[in-house]
Coordinates of C-alpha atoms in Angstrom, one line a residue:
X1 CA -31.6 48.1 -68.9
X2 CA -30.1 44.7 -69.8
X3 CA -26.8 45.3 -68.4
X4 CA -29.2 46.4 -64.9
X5 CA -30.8 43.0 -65.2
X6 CA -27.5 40.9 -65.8
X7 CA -25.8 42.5 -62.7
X8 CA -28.7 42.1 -60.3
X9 CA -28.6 38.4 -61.7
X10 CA -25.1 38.0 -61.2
X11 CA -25.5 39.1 -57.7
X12 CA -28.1 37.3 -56.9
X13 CA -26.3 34.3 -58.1
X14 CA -23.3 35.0 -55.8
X15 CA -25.5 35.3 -52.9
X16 CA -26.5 32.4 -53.4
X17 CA -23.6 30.8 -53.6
X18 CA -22.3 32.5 -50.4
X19 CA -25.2 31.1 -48.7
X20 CA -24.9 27.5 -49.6
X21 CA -21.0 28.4 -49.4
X22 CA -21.4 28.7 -45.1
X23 CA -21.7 26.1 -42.9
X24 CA -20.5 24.0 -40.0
X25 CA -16.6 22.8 -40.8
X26 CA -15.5 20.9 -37.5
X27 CA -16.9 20.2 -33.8
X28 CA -14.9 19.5 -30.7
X29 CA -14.4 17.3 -28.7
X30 CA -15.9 14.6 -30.3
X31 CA -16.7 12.4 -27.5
X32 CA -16.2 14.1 -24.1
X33 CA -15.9 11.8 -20.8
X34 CA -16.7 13.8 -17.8
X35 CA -17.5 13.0 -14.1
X36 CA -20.4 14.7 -12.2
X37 CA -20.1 18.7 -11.3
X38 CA -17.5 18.8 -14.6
X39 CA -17.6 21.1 -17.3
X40 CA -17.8 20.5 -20.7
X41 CA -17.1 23.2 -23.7
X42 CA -18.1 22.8 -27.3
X43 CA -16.4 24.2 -30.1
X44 CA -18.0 24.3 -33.4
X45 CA -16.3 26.1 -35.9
X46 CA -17.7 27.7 -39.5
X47 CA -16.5 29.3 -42.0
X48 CA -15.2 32.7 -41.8
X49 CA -18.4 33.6 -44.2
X50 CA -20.8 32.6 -41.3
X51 CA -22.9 34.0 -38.8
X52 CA -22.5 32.5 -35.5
X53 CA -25.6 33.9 -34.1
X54 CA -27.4 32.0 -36.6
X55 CA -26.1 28.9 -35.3
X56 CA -28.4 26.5 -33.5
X57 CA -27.2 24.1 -30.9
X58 CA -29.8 21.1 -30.0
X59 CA -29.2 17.9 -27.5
X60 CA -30.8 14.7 -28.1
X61 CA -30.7 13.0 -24.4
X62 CA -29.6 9.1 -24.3
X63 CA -32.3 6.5 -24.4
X64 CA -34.4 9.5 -26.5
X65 CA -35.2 10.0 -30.5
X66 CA -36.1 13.7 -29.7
X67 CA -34.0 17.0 -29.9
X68 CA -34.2 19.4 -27.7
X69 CA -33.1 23.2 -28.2
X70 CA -30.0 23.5 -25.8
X71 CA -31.0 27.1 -24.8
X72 CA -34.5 26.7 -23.3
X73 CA -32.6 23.6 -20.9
X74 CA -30.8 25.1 -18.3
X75 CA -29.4 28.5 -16.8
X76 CA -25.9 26.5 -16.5
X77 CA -25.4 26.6 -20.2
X78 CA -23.4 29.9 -22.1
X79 CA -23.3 30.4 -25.6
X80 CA -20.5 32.5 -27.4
X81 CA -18.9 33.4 -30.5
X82 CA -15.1 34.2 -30.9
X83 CA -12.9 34.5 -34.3
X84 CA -14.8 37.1 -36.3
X85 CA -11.7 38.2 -37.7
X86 CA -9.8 35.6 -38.1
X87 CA -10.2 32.7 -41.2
X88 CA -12.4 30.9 -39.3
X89 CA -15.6 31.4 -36.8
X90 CA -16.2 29.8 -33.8
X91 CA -19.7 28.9 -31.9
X92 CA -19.1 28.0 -28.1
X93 CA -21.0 26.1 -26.1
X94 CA -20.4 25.8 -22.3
X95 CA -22.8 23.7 -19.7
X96 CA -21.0 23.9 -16.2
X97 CA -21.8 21.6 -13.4
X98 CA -22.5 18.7 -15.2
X99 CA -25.5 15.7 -14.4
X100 CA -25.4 12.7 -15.3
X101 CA -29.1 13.2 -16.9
X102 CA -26.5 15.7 -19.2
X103 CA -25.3 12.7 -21.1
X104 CA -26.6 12.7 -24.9
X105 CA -25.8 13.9 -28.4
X106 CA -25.2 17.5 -29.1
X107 CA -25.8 19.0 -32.3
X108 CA -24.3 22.2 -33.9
X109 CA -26.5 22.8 -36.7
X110 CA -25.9 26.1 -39.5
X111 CA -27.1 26.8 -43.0
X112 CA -27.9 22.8 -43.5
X113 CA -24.8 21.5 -42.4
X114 CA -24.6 20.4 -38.9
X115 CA -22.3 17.9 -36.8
X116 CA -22.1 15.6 -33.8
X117 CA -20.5 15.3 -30.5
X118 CA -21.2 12.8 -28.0
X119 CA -21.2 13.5 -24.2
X120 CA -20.9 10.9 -21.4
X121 CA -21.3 11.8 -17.8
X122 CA -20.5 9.6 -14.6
X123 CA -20.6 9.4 -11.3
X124 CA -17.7 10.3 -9.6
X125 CA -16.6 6.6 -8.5
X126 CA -16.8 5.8 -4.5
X127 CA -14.9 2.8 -2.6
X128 CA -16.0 1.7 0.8
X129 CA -14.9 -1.9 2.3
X130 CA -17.3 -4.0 4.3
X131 CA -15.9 -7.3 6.2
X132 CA -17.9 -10.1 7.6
X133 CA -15.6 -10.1 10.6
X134 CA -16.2 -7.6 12.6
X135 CA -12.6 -7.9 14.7
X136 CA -9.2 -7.1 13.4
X137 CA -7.6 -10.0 14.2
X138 CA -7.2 -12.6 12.5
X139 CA -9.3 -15.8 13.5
X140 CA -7.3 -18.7 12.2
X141 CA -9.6 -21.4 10.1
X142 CA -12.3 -18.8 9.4
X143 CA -13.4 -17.9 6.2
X144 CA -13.4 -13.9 5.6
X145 CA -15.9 -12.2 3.2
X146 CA -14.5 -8.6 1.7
X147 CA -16.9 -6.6 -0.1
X148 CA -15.8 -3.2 -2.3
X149 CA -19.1 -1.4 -2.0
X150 CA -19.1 0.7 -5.3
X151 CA -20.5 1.8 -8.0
X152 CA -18.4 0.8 -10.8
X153 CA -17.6 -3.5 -9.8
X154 CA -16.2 -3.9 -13.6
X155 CA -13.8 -1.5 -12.1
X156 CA -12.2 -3.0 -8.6
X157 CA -8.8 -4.1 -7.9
X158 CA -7.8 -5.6 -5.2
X159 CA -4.1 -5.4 -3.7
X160 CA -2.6 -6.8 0.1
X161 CA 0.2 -4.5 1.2
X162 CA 0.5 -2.7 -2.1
X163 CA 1.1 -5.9 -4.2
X164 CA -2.0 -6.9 -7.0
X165 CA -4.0 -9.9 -6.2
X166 CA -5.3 -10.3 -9.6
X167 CA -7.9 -12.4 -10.1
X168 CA -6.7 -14.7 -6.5
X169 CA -5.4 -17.6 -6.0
X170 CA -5.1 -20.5 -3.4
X171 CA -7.2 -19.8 -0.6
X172 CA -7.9 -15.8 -1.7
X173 CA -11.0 -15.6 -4.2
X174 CA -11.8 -12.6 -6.0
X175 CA -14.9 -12.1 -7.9
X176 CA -15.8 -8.9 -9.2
X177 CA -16.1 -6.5 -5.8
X178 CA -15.8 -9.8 -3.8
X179 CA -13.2 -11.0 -1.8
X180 CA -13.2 -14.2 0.2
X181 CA -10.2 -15.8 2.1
X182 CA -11.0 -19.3 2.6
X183 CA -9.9 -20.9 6.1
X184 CA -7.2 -17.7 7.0
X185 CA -4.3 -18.3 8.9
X186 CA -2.2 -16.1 10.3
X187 CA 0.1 -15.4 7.1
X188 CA -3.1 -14.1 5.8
X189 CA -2.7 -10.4 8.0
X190 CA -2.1 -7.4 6.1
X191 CA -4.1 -4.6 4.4
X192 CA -6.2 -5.2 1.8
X193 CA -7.3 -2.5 -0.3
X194 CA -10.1 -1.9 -3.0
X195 CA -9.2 0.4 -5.8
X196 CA -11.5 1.4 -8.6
X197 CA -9.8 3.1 -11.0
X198 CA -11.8 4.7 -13.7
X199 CA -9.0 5.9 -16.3
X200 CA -9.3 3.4 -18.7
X201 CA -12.9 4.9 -19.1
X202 CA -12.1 8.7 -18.4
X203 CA -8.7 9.4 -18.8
X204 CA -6.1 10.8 -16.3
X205 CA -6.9 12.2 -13.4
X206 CA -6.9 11.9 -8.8
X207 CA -10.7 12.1 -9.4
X208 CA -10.9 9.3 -11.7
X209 CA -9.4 7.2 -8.8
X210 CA -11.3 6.0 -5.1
X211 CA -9.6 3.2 -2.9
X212 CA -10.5 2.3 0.6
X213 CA -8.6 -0.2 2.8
X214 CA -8.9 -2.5 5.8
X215 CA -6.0 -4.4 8.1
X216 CA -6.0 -7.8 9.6
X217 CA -3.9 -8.4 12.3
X218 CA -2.7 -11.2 14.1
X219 CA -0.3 -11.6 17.6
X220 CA 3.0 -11.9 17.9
X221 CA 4.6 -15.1 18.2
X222 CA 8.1 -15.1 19.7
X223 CA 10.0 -18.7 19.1
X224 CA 13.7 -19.4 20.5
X225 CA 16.1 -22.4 20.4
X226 CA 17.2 -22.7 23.9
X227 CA 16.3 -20.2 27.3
X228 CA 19.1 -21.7 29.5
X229 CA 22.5 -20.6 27.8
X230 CA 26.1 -21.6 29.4
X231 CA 29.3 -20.7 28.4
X232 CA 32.8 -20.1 29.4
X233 CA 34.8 -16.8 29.6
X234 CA 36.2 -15.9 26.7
X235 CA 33.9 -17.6 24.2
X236 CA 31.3 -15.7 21.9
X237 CA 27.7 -16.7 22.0
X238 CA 24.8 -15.4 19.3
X239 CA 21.5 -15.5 21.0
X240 CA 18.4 -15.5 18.3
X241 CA 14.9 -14.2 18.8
X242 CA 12.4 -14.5 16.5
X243 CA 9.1 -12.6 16.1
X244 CA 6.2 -13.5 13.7
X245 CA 3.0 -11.1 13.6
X246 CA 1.2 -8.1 11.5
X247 CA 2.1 -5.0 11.7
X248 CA 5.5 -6.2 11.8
X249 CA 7.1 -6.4 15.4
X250 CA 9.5 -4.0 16.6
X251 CA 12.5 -5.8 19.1
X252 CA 14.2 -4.7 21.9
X253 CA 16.8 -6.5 24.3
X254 CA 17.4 -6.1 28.4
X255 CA 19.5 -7.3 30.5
X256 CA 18.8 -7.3 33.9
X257 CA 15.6 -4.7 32.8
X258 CA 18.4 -2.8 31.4
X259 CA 17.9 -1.7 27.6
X260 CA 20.1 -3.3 25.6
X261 CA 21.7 -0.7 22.4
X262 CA 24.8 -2.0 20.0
X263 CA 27.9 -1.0 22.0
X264 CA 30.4 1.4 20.8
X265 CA 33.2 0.0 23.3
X266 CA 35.4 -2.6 21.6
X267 CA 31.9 -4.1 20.1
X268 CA 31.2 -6.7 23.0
X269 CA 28.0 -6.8 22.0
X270 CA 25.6 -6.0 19.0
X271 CA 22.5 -6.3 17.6
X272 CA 21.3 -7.4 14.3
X273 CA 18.2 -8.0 12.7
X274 CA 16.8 -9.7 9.1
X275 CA 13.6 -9.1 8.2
X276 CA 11.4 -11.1 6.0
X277 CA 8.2 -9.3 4.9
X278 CA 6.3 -12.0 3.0
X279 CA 6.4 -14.0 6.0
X280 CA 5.8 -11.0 8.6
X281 CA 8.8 -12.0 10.6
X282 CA 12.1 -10.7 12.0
X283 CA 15.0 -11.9 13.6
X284 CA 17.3 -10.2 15.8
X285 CA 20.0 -11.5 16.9
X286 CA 21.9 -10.1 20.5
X287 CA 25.7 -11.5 19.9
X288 CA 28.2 -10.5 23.0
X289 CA 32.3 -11.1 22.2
X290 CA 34.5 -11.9 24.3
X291 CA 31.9 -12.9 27.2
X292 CA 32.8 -11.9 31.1
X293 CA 31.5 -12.7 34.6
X294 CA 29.7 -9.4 34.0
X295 CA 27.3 -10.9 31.3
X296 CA 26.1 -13.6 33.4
X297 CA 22.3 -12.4 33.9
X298 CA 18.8 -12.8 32.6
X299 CA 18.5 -11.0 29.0
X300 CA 14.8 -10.7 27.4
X301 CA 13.8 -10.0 23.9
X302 CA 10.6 -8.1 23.7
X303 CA 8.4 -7.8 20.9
X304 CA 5.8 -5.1 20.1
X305 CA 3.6 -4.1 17.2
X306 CA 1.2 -1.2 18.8
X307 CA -1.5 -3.8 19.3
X308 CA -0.1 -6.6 21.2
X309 CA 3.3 -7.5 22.5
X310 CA 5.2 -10.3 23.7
X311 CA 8.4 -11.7 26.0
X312 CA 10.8 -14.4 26.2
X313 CA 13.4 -14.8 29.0
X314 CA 17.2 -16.3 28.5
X315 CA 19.6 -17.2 31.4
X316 CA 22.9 -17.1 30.8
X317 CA 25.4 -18.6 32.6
X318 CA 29.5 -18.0 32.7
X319 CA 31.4 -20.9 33.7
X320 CA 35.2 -20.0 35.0
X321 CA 37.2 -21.6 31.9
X322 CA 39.1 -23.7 34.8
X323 CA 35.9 -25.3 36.1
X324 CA 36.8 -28.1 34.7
X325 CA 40.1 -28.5 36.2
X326 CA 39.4 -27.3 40.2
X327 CA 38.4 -30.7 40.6
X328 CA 41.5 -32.6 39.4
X329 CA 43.4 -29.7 41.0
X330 CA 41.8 -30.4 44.6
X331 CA 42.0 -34.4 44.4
X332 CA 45.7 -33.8 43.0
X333 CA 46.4 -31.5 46.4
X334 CA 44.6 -34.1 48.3
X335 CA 46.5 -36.8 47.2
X336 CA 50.0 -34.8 48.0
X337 CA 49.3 -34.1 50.9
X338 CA 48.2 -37.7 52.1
X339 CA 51.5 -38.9 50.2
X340 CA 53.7 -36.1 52.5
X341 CA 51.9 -37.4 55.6
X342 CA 52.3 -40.6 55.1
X343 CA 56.3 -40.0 54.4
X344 CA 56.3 -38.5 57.4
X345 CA 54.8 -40.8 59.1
X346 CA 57.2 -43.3 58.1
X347 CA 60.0 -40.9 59.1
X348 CA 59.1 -40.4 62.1
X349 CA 58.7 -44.2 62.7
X350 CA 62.3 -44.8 61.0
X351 CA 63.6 -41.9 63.7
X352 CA 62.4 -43.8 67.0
X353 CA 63.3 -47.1 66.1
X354 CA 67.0 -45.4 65.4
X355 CA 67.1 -44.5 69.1
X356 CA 65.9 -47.7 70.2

């Protein structure tokens, strides 16, 4: 009877000790960032001595002291168990489409031992650019207001043409959403984008990202050095055209309303161009070698950019590389043949007197 007693004690004792044995070894993840509509799954693991069903899951919502159980909350919440045969069990928690009213402390709580996991939730981030200007183009001296409407301002960068603004500088301000160009000019087209990027908060990710941009434009400005050219056959000549204006002008050359390409005979003429895009510009250049009668003629170089376009007109003139001496050559011819008239003059003279 007192062997009976001893074993019933002894298991009894071991029961126990199995009991306070189980309990809650690991949760994860530990502090989930999500965006709205998002999933989030919970892992909390036990030992392989545990009863997952036994397991009680609770949520304590921000800005609240009271738990709630995480079962009676929602029909977008799923509860499973997995790793009954393996060293370790597993309680899972899923809650699908996640709110932003989600956002809280969740609790996986067994046998007295219980952990922690916090979940944020946010809005999936939205860009939208208003202006104060309500044209395109730019208005030179006017000051230009930019605003990022969003809801995360800590959050907006701002970039013109793909290069970071920073904070601004000179006559670009930046403050938080804010953008103000102070007395623009036309140096001051391009697009400007707002970019929120949320990463640094969630992580990677294309959702974690939202941009919007707008474009300034200005029109073209064609300058040239001289619109009357002369030269003489034979010599070269380089005729520059230069456009300024945002989108960046496009150039094309005539002659006589006849499109101008580079020439694949003997290279008599060609066209270049260099193109500065900090300072919007381009110049092409139309250079003709060795220059004929034929290229006497009006040329034009017009620019375009899809919103505006502009002309400018050059005459160019071909001397005859003897111009210079018909002139002498004529007075020369004139003065021979005065000079044989007047000898014959005198010879005819000399002749009559003879007979005399």
């Amino acid at each position: 009877m007192k062997i009976v007693l001893e074993l019933i004690l002894l298991a009894l004792v071991l029961e126990a000790q199995h009991i306070k044995s189980a309990g809650v070894t690991s949760l994860q993840p530990e502090a989930p960032k999500l965006l709205v509509a998002d999933f989030v799954t919970f892992t909390c693991t036990m030992t392989n001595d545990s009863d997952p069903n036994d397991v009680m899951w609770s949520m304590t919502p921000d800005g609240s002291a009271s738990k709630r159980n995480i079962t009676t909350l929602t029909d977008r919440v799923d509860i499973t168990s997995s790793g009954e045969n393996s060293t370790s069990i597993q309680s899972v928690l899923t809650i699908s489409q996640l709110a932003q009213h989600d956002s809280g402390n969740y609790t996986c709580d067994f046998n007295q031992t219980q952990m922690t996991s916090v979940l944020m939730v946010f809005k999936e981030p939205v860009a939208q650019i208003s202006s104060s200007q309500s044209e395109a183009l730019i208005t030179i001296g006017q000051t230009i207001v930019l605003t990022c409407d969003t809801n995360y301002r800590e959050s907006v960068k701002w970039s013109r043409d793909g290069r970071d603004l920073g904070s601004g500088s000179g006559r670009i301000v930046i403050n938080s959403n804010v953008l103000t160009i102070v007395a623009s000019n036309i140096s001051d087209a391009g697009t400007y984008q707002c970019t929120v990027d949320m990463t640094s908060q969630l992580g990677l990710g294309d959702r974690k990202i939202s941009s919007d941009s707008i474009t300034f434009i200005n029109n073209i400005n064609l300058t040239i050095t001289d619109d009357r050219l002369r030269r003489e056959e034979g010599e070269s000549i380089r005729i520059d055209c230069i456009a300024n204006g945002y989108p960046l002008p496009t150039i094309t050359w005539t002659k006589d309303n006849e499109r101008l390409e580079n020439s694949s005979v003997n290279g008599h003429f060609v066209v270049t161009e260099i193109i500065d895009d900090r300072k919007n510009e381009v110049i092409s250049t139309l250079s003709l070698s060795p220059l004929t009668f034929e290229d006497h003629g009006s040329y034009r170089c017009n620019a375009t950019d899809g919103h505006s376009s502009a002309e400018v007109k050059y005459e160019l003139y071909i001397i005859d590389r003897m111009a210079a001496v018909w002139p002498f050559i004529g007075i020369m011819s004139e003065v021979i043949g005065l000079i044989i008239i007047i000898l014959a003059v005198e010879k005819y003279q000399t002749g009559q007197l003879a007979c005399k």
